[in-house]
Coordinates of C-alpha atoms in Angstrom, one line a residue:
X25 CA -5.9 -6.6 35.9
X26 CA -2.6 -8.2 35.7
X27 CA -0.1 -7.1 33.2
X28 CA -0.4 -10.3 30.9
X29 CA -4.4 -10.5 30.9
X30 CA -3.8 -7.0 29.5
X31 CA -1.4 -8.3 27.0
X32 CA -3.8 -10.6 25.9
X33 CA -6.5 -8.5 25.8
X34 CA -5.7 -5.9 23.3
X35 CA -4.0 -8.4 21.4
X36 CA -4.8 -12.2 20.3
X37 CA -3.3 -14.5 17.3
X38 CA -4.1 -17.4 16.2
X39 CA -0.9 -20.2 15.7
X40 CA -0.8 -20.7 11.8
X41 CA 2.3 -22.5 11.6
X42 CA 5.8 -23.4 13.2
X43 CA 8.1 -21.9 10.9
X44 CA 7.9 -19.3 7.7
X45 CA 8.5 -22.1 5.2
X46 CA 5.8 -24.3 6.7
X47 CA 3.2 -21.0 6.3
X48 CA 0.7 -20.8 3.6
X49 CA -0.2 -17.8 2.1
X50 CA -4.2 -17.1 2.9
X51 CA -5.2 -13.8 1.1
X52 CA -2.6 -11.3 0.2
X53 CA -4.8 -8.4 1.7
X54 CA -3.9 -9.5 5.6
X55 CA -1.3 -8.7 7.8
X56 CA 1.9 -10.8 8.0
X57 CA 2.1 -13.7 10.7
X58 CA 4.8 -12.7 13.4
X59 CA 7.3 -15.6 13.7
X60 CA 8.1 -15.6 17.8
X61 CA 11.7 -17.4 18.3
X62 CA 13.2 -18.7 21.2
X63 CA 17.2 -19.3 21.5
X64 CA 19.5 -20.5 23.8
X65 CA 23.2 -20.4 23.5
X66 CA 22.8 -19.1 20.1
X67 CA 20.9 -21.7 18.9
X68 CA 17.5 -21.7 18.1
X69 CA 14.7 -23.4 20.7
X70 CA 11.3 -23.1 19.1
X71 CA 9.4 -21.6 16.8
X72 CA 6.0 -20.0 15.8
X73 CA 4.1 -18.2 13.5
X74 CA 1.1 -16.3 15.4
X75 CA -1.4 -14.1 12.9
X76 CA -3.8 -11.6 15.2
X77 CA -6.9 -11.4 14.5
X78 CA -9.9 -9.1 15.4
X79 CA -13.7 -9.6 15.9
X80 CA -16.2 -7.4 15.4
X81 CA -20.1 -7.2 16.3
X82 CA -22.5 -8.2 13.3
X83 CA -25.6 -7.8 15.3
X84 CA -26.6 -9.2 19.4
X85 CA -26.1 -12.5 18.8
X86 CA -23.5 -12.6 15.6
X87 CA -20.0 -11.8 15.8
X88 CA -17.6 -12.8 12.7
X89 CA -14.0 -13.5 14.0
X90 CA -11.1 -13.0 11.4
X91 CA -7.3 -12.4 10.2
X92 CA -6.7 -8.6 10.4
X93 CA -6.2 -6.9 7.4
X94 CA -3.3 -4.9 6.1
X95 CA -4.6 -1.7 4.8
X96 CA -1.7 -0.8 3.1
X97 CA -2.3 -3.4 0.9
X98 CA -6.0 -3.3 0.9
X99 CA -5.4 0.0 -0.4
X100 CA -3.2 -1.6 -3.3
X101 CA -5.3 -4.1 -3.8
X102 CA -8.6 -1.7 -4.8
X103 CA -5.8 -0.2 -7.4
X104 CA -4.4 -3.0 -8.9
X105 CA -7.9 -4.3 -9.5
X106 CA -8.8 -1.1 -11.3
X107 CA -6.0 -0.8 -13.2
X108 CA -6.8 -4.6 -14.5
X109 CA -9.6 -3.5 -15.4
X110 CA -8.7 -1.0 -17.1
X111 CA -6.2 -2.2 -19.4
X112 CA -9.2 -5.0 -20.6
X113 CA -11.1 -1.9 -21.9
X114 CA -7.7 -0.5 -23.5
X115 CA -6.8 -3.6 -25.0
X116 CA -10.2 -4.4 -26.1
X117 CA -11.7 -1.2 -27.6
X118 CA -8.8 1.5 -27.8
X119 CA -6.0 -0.6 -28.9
X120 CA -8.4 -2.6 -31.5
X121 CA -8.2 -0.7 -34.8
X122 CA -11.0 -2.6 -35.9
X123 CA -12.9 -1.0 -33.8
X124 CA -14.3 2.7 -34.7
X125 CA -15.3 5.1 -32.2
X126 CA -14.6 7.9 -34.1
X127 CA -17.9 10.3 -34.6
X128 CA -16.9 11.5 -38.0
X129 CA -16.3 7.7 -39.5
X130 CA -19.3 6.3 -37.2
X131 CA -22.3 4.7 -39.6
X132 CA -25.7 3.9 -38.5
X133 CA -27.3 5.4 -35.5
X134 CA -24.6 8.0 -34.2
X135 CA -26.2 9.1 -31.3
X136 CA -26.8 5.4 -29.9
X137 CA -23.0 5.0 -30.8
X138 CA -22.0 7.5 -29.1
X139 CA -23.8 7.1 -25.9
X140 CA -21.9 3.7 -26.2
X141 CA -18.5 5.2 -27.0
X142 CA -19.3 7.5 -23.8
X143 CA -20.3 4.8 -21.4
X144 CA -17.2 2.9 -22.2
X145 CA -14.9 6.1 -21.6
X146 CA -16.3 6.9 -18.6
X147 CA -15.8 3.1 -17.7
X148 CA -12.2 3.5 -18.7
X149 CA -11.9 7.1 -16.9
X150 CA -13.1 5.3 -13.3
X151 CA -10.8 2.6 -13.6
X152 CA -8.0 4.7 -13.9
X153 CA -8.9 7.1 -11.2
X154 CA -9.6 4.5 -8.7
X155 CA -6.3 3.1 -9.7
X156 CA -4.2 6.2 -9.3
X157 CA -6.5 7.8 -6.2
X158 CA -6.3 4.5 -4.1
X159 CA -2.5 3.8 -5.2
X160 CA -1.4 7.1 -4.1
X161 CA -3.8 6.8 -0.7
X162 CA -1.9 3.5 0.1
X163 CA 1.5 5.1 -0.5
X164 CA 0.9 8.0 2.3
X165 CA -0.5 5.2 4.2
X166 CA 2.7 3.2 3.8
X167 CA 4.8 6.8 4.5
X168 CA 3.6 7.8 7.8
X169 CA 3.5 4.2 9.1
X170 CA 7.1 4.1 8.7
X171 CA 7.9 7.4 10.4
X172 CA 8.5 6.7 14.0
X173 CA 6.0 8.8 16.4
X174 CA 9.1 10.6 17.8
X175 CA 10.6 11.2 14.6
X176 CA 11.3 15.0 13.4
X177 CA 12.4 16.7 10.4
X178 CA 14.5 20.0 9.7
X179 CA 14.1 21.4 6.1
X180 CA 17.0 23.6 4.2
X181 CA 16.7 27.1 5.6
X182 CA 14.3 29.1 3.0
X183 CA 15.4 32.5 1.3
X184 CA 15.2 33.9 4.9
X185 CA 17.7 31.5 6.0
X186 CA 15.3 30.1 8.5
X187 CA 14.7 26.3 8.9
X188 CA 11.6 24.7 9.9
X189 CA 11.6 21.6 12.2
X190 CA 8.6 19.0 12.0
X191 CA 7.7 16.8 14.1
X192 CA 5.9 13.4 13.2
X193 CA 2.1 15.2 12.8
X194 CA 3.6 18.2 11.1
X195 CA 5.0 15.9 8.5
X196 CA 2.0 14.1 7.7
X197 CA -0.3 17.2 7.5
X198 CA 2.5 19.6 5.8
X199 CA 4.9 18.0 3.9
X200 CA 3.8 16.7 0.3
X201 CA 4.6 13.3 -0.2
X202 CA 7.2 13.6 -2.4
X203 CA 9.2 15.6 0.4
X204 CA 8.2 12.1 2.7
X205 CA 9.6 9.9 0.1
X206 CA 12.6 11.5 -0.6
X207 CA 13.6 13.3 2.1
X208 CA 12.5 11.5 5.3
X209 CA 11.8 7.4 4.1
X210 CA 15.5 7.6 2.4
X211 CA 17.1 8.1 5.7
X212 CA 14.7 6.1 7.6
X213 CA 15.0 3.1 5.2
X214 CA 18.7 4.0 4.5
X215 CA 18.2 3.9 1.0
X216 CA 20.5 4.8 -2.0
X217 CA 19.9 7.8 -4.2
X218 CA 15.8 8.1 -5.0
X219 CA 15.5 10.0 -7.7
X220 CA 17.8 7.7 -10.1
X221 CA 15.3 5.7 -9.9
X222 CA 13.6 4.2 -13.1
X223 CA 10.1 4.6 -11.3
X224 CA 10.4 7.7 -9.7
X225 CA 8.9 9.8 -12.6
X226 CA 6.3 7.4 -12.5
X227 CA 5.8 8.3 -9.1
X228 CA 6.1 12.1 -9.5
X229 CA 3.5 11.9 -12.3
X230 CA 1.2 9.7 -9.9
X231 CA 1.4 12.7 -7.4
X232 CA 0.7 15.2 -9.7
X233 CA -2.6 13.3 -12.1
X234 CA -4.1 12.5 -8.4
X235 CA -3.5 16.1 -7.5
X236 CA -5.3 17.0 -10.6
X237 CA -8.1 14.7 -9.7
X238 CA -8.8 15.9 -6.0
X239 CA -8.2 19.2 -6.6
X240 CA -10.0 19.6 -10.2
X241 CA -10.1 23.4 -11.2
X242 CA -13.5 23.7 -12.8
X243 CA -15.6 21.3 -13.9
X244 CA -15.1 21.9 -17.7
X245 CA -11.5 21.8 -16.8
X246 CA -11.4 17.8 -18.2
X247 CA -8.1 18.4 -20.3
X248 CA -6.4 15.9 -18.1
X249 CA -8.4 13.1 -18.6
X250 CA -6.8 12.8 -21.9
X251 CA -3.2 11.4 -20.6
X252 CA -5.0 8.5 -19.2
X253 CA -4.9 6.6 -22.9
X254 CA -1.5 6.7 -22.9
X255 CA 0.0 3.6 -22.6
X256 CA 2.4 5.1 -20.0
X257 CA -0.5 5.3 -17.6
X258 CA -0.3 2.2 -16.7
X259 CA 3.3 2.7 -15.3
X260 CA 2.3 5.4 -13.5
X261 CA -0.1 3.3 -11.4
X262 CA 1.9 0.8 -11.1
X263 CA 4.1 3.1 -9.3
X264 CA 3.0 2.6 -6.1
X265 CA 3.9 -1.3 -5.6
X266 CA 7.4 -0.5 -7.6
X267 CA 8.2 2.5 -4.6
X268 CA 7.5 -0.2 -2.1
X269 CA 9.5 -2.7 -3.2
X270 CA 12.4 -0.5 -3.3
X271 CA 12.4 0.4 0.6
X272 CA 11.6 -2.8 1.3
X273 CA 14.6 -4.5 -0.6
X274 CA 16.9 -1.9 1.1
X275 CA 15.5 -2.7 4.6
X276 CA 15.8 -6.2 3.9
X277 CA 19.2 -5.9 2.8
X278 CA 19.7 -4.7 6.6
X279 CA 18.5 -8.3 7.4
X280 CA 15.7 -6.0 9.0
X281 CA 11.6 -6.4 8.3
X282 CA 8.6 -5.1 9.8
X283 CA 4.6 -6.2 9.7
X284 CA 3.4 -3.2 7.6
X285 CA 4.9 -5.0 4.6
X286 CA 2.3 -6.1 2.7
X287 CA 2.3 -9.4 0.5
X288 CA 3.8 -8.3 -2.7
X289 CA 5.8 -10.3 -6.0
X290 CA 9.2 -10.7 -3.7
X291 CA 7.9 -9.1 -0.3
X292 CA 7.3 -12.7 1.0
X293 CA 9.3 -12.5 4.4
X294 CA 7.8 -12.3 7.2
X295 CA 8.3 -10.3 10.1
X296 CA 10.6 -11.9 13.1
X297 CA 10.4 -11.8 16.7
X298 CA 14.0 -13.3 18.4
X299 CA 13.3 -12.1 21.7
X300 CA 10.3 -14.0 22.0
X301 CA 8.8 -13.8 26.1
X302 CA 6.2 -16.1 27.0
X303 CA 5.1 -13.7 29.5
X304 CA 3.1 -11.5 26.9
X305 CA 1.3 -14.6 25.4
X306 CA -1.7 -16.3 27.7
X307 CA -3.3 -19.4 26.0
X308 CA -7.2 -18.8 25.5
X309 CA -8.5 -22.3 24.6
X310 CA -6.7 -23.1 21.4
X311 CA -6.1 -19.3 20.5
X312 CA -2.5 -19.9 21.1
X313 CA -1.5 -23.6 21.3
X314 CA 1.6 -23.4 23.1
X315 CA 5.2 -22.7 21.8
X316 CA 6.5 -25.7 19.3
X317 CA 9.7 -26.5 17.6

């Protein structure tokens, strides 16, 4: 097998468009096109936008061909949906003073009001978990996707004066996340100071409620649901897209990007290619439709 039929084989696209002002934004769940450019003497040839896709087997004779997915923001996507959902229920029922869930003022059949109260909590209590569990998921997807596989860290010598040097798998399994953030992703990203932040106690406390969550003490250990009907909750989980911005503003400012990025208010730059080599593309019927200007 030749090179380029290998090329193509772990890898197709489909040509969405010429140039990024020409694309169209599909679903914000999927991965960014690539825009391949072409220049000679410094000034540009061609240009296309190629998305890959991926096809998988539904049963012998079905097969469902499609846009691959970011999971990044797949993962944001599951939280942002629950955290919507979410603040409905707090608007609606917790933030309505007409509304009494209160046992000691309820009238009429308690228990049945209860039950109702309960339901809705627990509604409430999901919504929020899902938001903070799957936001913090997509951040540590986000973190060790931008740590380059022969990257390696050396932490501040202990009270035994001994440093410890990580490589990229150490990190990942070792280091909590808010070591990755602010110690590894700031020089990576070649960001300014972290921790000055206006999110980053938003983050921290996202760290700590999902830590609460995973790793719950006992089970009548339910004291840190409570924090959840704060209206600062909500900041908290939003948190994740907020942390992503920021290194993504600061790489951008490097007039850098890179397809992990997923779509997000402001992310809507797209990933490009200047060394584009039409050795690595083969045209599969109209899989890739040639290179245009």
């Amino acid at each position: 097998m030749s090179k380029k039929q290998k090329v193509t084989k772990e890898k197709q696209g489909l040509v969405v468009g010429t140039t990024p002002e020409r694309y169209r934004l599909v679903d914000n769940r999927l991965m960014k096109p690539v825009c391949h450019q072409s220049y000679e003497g410094g000034a540009l040839k061609g240009s296309m936008l190629i998305q890959d896709i991926d096809k998988v087997s539904l049963n012998k004779t079905s097969n469902i061909t499609y846009f691959v997915p970011n999971n990044i923001a797949l993962l944001l996507s599951v939280s942002d949906k629950s955290l919507q959902e979410a603040k409905k229920i707090h608007s609606k029922y917790f933030s309505n003073k007409e509304i009494e869930l209160d046992l000691e003022k309820m009238t009429g059949d308690r228990k049945e009001m209860m039950s109702n109260a309960s339901s809705l909590v627990c509604d409430y209590l999901e919504s929020i978990q899902t938001s903070i569990v799957f936001g913090y998921t997509a951040l540590e997807a986000f973190v060790n996707l931008s740590i380059p596989d022969d990257y390696e860290y050396t932490a501040e010598k202990n009270s035994k004066g001994i440093s410890e040097a990580y490589d990229k798998k150490a990190i990942e399994r070792w280091l909590p996340l808010r070591t990755k953030v602010k110690s590894i992703l700031t020089g990576i990203y070649k960001t300014k100071k972290i921790d000055s932040q206006k999110w980053w106690g938003n983050f921290l406390n996202l760290e700590f409620y999902r830590n609460e969550i995973i790793h719950q003490k006992s089970i009548s250990h339910t004291e840190f649901y409570k924090v959840y009907f704060k209206q600062s909750i909500f900041s908290v989980c939003r948190s994740p897209v907020e942390l992503i911005t920021f290194f993504h503003d600061s790489h951008a400012e490097e007039n850098k990007t890179n397809p992990l990025w997923p779509w997000l208010e402001g992310l809507e730059t797209l990933p490009i290619n200047r060394e584009y080599d039409s050795s690595k593309f083969e045209i599969i019927g109209n899989m890739y439709e040639g290179f245009k200007k």
